[in-house]
Structure formats: C-alpha cells, structure tokens
mmCIF file of N, CA and C in Angstrom:
data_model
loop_
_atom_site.group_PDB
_atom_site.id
_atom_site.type_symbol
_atom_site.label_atom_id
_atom_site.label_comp_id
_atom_site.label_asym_id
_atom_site.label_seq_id
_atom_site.Cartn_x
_atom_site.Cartn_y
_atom_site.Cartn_z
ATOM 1 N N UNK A 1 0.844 -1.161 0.000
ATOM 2 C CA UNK A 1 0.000 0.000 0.000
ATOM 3 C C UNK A 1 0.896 1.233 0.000
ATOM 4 N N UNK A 2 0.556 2.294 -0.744
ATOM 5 C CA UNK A 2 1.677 3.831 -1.168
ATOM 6 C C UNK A 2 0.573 4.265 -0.060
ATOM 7 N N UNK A 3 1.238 5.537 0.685
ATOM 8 C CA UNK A 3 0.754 6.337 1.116
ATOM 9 C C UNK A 3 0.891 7.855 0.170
ATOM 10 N N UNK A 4 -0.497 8.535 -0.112
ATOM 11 C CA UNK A 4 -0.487 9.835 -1.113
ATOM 12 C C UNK A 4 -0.629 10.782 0.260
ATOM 13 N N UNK A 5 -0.167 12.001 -0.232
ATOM 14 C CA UNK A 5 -0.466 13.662 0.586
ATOM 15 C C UNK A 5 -1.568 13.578 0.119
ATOM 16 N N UNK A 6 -2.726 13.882 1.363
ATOM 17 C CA UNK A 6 -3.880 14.487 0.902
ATOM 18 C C UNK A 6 -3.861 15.721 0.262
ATOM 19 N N UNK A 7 -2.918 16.702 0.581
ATOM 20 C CA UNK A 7 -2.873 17.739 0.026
ATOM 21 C C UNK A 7 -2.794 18.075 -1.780
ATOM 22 N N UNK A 8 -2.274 16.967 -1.883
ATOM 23 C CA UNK A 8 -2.105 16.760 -3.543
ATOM 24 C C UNK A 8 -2.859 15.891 -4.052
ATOM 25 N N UNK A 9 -3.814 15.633 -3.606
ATOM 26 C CA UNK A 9 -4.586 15.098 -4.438
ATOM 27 C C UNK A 9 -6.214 15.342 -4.206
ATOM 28 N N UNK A 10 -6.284 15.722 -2.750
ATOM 29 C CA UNK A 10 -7.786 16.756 -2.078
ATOM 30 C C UNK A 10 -7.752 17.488 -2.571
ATOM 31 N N UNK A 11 -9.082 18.444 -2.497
ATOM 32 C CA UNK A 11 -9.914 19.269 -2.395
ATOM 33 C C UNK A 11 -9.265 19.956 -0.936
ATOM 34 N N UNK A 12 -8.709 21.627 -0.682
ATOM 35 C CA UNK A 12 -8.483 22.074 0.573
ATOM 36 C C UNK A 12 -10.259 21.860 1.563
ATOM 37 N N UNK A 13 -11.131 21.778 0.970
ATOM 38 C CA UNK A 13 -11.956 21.945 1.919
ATOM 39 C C UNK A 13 -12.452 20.765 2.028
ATOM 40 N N UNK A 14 -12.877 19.936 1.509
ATOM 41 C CA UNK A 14 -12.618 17.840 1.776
ATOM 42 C C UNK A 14 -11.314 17.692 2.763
ATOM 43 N N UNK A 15 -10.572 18.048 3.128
ATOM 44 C CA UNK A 15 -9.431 17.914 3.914
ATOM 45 C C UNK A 15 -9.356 18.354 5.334
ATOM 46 N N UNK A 16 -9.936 19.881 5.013
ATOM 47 C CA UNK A 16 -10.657 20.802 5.831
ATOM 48 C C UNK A 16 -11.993 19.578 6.918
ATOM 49 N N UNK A 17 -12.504 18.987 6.163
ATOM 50 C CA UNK A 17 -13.796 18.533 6.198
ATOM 51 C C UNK A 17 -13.401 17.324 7.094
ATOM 52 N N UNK A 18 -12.231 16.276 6.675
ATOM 53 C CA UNK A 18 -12.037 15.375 7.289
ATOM 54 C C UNK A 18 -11.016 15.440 8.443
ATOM 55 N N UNK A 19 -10.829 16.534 8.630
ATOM 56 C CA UNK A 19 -9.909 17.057 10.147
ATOM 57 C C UNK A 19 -10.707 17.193 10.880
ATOM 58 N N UNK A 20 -12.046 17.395 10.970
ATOM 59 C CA UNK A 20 -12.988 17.609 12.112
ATOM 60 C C UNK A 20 -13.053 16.556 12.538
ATOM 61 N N UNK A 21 -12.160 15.360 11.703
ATOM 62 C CA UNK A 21 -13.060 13.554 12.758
ATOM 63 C C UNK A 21 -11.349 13.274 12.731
ATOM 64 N N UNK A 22 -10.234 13.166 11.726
ATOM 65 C CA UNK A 22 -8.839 12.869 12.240
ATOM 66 C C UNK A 22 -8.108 13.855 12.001
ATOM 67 N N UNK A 23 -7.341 14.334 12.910
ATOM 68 C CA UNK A 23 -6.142 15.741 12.486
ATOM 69 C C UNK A 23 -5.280 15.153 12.541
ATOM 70 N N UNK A 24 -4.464 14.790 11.989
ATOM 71 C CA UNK A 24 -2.882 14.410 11.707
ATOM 72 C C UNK A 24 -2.514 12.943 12.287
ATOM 73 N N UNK A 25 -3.733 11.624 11.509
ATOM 74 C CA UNK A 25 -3.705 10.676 11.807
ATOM 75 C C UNK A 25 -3.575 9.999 10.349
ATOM 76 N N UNK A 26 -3.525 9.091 10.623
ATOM 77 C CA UNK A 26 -3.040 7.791 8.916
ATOM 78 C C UNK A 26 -4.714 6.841 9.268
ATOM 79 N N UNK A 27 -5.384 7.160 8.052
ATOM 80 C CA UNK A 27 -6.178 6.251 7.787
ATOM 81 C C UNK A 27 -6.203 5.879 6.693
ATOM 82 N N UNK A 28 -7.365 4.472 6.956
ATOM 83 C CA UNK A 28 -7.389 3.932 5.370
ATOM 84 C C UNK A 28 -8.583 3.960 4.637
ATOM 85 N N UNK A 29 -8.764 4.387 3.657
ATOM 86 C CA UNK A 29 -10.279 4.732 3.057
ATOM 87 C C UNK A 29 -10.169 3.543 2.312
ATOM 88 N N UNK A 30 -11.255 2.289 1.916
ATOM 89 C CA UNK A 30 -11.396 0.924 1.731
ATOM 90 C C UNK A 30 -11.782 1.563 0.226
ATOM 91 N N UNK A 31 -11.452 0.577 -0.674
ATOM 92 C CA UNK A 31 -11.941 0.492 -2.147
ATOM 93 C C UNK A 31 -13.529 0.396 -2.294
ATOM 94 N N UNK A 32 -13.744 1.011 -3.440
ATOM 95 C CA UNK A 32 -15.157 0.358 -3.487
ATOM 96 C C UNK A 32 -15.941 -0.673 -3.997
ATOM 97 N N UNK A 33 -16.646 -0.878 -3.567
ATOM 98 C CA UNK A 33 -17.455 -2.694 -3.392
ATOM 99 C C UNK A 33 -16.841 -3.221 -4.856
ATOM 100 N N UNK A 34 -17.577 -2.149 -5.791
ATOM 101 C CA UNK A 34 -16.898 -3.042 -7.372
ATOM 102 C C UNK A 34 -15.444 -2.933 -7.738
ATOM 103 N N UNK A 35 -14.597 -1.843 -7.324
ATOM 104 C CA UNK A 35 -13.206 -2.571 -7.671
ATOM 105 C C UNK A 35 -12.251 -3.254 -6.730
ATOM 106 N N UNK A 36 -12.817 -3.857 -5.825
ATOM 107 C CA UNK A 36 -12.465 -4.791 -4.849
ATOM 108 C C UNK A 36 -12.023 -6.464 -5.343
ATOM 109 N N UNK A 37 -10.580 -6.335 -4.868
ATOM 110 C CA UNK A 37 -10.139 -7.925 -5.651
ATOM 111 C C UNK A 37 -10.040 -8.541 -4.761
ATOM 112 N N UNK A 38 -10.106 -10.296 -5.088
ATOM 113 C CA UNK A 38 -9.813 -11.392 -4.111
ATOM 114 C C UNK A 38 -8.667 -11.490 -3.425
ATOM 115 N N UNK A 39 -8.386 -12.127 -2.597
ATOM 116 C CA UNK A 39 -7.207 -12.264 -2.206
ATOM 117 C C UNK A 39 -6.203 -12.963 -3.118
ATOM 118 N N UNK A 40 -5.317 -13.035 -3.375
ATOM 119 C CA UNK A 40 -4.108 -13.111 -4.279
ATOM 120 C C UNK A 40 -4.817 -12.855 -5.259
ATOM 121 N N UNK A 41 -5.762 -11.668 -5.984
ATOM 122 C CA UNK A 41 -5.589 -11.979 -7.481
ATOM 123 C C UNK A 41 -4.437 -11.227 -8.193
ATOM 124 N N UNK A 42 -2.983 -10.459 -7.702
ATOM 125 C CA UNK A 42 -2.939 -10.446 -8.468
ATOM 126 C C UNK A 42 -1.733 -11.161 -8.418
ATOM 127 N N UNK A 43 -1.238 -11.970 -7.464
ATOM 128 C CA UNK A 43 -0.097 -12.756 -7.553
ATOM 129 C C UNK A 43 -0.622 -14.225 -7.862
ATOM 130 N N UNK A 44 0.252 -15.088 -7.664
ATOM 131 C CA UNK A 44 0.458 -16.517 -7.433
ATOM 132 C C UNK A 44 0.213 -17.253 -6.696
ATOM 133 N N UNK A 45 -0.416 -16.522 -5.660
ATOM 134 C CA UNK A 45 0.101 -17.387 -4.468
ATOM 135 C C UNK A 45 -1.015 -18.446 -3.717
ATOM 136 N N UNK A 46 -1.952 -18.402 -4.527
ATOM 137 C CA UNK A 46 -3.272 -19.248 -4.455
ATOM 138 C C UNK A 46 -2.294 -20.202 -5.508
ATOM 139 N N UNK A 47 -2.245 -20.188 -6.064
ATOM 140 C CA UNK A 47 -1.596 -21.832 -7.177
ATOM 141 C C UNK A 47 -0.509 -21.781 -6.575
ATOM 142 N N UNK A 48 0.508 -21.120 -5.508
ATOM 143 C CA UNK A 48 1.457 -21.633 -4.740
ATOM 144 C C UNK A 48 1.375 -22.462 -3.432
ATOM 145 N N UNK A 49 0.301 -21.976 -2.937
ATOM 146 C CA UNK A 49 -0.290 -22.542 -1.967
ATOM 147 C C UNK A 49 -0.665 -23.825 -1.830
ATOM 148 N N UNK A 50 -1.788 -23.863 -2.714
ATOM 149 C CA UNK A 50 -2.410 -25.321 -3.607
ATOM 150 C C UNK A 50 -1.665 -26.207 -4.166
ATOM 151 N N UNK A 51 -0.569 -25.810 -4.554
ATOM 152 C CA UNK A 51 0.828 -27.071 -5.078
ATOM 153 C C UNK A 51 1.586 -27.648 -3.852
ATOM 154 N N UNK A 52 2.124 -26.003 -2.944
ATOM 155 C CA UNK A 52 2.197 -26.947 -1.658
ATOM 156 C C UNK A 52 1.574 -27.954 -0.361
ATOM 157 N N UNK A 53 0.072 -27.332 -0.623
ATOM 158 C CA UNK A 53 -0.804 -28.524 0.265
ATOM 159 C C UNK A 53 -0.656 -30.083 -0.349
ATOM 160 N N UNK A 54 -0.726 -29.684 -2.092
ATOM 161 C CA UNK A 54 -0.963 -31.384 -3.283
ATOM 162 C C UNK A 54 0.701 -32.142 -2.723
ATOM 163 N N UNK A 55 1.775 -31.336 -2.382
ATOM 164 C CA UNK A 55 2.926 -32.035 -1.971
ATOM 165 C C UNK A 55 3.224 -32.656 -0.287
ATOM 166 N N UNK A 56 2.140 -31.271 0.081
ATOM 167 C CA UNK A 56 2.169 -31.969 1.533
ATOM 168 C C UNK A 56 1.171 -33.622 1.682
ATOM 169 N N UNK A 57 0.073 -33.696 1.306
ATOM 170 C CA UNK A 57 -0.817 -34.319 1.111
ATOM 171 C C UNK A 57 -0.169 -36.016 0.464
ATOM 172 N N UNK A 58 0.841 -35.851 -0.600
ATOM 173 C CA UNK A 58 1.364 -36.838 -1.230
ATOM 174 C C UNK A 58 2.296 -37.508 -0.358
ATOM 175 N N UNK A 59 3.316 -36.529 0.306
ATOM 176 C CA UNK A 59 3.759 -37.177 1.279
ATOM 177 C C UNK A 59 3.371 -37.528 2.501
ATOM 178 N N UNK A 60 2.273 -37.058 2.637
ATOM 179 C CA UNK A 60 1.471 -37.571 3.768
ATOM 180 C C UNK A 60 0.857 -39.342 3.286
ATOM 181 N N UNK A 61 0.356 -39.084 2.425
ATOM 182 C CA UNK A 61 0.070 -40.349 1.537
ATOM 183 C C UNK A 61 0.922 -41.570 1.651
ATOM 184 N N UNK A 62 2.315 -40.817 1.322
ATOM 185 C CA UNK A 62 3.600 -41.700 1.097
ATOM 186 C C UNK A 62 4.407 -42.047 2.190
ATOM 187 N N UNK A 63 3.444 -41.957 3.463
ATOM 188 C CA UNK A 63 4.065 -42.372 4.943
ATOM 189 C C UNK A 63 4.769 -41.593 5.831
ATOM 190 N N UNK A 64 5.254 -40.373 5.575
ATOM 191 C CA UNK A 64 5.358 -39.365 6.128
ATOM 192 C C UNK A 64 4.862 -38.843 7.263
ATOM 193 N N UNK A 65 5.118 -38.782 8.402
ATOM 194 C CA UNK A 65 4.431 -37.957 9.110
ATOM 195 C C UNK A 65 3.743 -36.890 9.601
ATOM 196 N N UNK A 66 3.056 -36.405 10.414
ATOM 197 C CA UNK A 66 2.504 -35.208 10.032
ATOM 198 C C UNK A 66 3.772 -34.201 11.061
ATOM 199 N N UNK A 67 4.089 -34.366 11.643
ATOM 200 C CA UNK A 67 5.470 -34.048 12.415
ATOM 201 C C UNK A 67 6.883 -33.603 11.867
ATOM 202 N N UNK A 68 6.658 -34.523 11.211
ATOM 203 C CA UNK A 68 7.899 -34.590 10.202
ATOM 204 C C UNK A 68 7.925 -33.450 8.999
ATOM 205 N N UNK A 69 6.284 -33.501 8.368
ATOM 206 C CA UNK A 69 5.975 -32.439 7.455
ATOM 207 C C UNK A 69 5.778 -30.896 7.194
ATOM 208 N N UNK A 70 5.340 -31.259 8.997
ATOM 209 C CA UNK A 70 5.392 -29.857 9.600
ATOM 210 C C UNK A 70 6.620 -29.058 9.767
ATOM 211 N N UNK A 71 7.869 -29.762 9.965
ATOM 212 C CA UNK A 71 9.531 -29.513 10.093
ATOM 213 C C UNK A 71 9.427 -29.077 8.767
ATOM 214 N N UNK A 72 9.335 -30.003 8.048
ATOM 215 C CA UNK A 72 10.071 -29.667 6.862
ATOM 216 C C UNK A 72 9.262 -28.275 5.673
ATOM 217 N N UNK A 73 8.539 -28.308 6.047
ATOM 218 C CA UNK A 73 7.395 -26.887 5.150
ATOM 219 C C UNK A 73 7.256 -25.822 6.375
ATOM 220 N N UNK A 74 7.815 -25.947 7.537
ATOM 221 C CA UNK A 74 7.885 -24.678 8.592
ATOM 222 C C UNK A 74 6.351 -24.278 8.375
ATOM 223 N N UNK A 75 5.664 -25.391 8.911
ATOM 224 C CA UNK A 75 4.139 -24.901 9.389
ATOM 225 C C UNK A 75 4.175 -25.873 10.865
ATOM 226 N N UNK A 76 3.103 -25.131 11.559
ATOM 227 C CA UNK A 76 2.459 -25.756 12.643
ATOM 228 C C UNK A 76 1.927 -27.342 12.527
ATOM 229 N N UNK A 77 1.948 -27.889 13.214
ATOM 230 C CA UNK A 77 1.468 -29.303 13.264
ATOM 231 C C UNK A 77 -0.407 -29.029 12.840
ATOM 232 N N UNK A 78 -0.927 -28.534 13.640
ATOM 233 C CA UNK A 78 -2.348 -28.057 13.616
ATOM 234 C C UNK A 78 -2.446 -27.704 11.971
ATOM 235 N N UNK A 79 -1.574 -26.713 11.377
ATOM 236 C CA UNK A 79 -1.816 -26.502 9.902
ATOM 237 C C UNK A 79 -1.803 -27.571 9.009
ATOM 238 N N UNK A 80 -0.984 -28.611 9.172
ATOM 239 C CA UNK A 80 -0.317 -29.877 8.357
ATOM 240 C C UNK A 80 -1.559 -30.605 8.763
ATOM 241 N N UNK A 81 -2.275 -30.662 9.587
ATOM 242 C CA UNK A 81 -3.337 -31.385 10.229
ATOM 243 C C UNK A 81 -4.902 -31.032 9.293
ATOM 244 N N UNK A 82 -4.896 -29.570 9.268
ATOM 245 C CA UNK A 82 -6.162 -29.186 8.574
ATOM 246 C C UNK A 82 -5.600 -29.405 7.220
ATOM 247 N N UNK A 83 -4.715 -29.439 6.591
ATOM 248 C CA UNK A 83 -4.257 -29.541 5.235
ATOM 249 C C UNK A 83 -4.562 -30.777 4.986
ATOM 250 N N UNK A 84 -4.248 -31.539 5.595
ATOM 251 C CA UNK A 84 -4.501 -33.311 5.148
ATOM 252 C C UNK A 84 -6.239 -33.432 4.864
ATOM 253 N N UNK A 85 -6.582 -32.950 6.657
ATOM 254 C CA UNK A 85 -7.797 -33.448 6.225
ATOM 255 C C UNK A 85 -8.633 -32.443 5.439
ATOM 256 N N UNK A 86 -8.547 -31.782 4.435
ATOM 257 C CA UNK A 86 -8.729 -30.911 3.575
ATOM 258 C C UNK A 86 -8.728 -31.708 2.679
ATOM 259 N N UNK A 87 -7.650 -32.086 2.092
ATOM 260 C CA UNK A 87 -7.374 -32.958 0.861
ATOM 261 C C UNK A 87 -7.746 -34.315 1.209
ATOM 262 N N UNK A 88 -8.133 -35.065 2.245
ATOM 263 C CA UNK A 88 -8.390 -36.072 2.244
ATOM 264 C C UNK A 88 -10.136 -36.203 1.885
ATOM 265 N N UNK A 89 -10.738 -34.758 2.191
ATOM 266 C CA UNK A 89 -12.137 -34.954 2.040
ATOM 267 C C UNK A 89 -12.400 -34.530 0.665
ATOM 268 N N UNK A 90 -11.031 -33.792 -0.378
ATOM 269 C CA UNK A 90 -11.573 -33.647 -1.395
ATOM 270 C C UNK A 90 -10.967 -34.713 -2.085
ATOM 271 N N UNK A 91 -10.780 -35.578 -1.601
ATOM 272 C CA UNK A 91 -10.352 -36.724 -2.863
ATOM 273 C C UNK A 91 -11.391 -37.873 -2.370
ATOM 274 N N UNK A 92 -12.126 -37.808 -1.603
ATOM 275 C CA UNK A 92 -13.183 -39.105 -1.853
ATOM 276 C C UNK A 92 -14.421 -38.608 -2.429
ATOM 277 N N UNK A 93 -14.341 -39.452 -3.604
ATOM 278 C CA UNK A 93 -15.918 -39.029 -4.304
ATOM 279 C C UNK A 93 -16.914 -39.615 -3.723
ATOM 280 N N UNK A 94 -17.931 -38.766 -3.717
ATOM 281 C CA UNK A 94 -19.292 -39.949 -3.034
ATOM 282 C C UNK A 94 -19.698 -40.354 -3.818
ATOM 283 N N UNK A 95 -20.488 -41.622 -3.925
ATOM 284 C CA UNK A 95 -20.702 -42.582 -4.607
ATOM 285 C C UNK A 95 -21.976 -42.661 -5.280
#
C-alpha cells in the first residue's frame, strides 16, 4: 500500500472537512465494493499454496508424518493437520 499527501490530491476543503473527525492521523479509506479484488488476485500465491498442500498431502500419503511435514514446510502441526484433512475430504468421491 503507497501512502499519497492528501494535500495533492484533495480538495483544501474535503481535507478541511475530514480534520474535524482525524487531524494528523493515517487512515485507510477501503476500495469500493466493485473494484475490490480477491485475495491473491494479483499474484500466485493461491496456485502456490495449492501445489504446496498437493505435496504436503502426497507425502502424507507416502508415509510421512505429520510431524515430520510440519519440520520440513515450517508450518504448525495443527496446519499440516487441517491440510490433510482438507485434501483427504476432497479426494473421496461420493458414490
């Protein structure tokens, strides 16, 4: 996130206007509803994420521990825990 001078880019009396509620504080004015993006859209890191759960998951598969997995990907045991059973409920089809 950039921080802009209100001054350069307000209205003096919109500025004027919003000193009556913060004088010489940092806020954040939120986007609006329609140009509001998802979380990672604009990086990677949803298909980075998702490759590393499909690797955690495989080696979980492949006898691995959940202890062990947790060391080695520097997550919490509890995380390696909801990750499995995440992927374990999306790989059984119901019948």
């Amino acid at each position: 996130m950039n921080y802009k001078k209100a001054e350069k880019i307000l209205p003096d009396e919109l500025i004027a206007a919003i000193q009556n509620y913060v004088d010489g504080e940092c806020i954040y004015i939120p986007r609006r509803n329609e140009c509001k993006k998802n979380w990672g859209e604009n990086t990677n890191i949803r298909q980075e994420l998702e490759h590393r759960n499909n690797l955690i998951y495989e080696d979980y598969r492949n006898g691995i521990d959940t202890k062990s997995l947790a060391i080695k990907h520097c997550l919490s045991l509890k995380s390696i825990q909801r990750i499995v059973l995440i992927k374990k409920k999306n790989k059984i089809k119901p019948v």
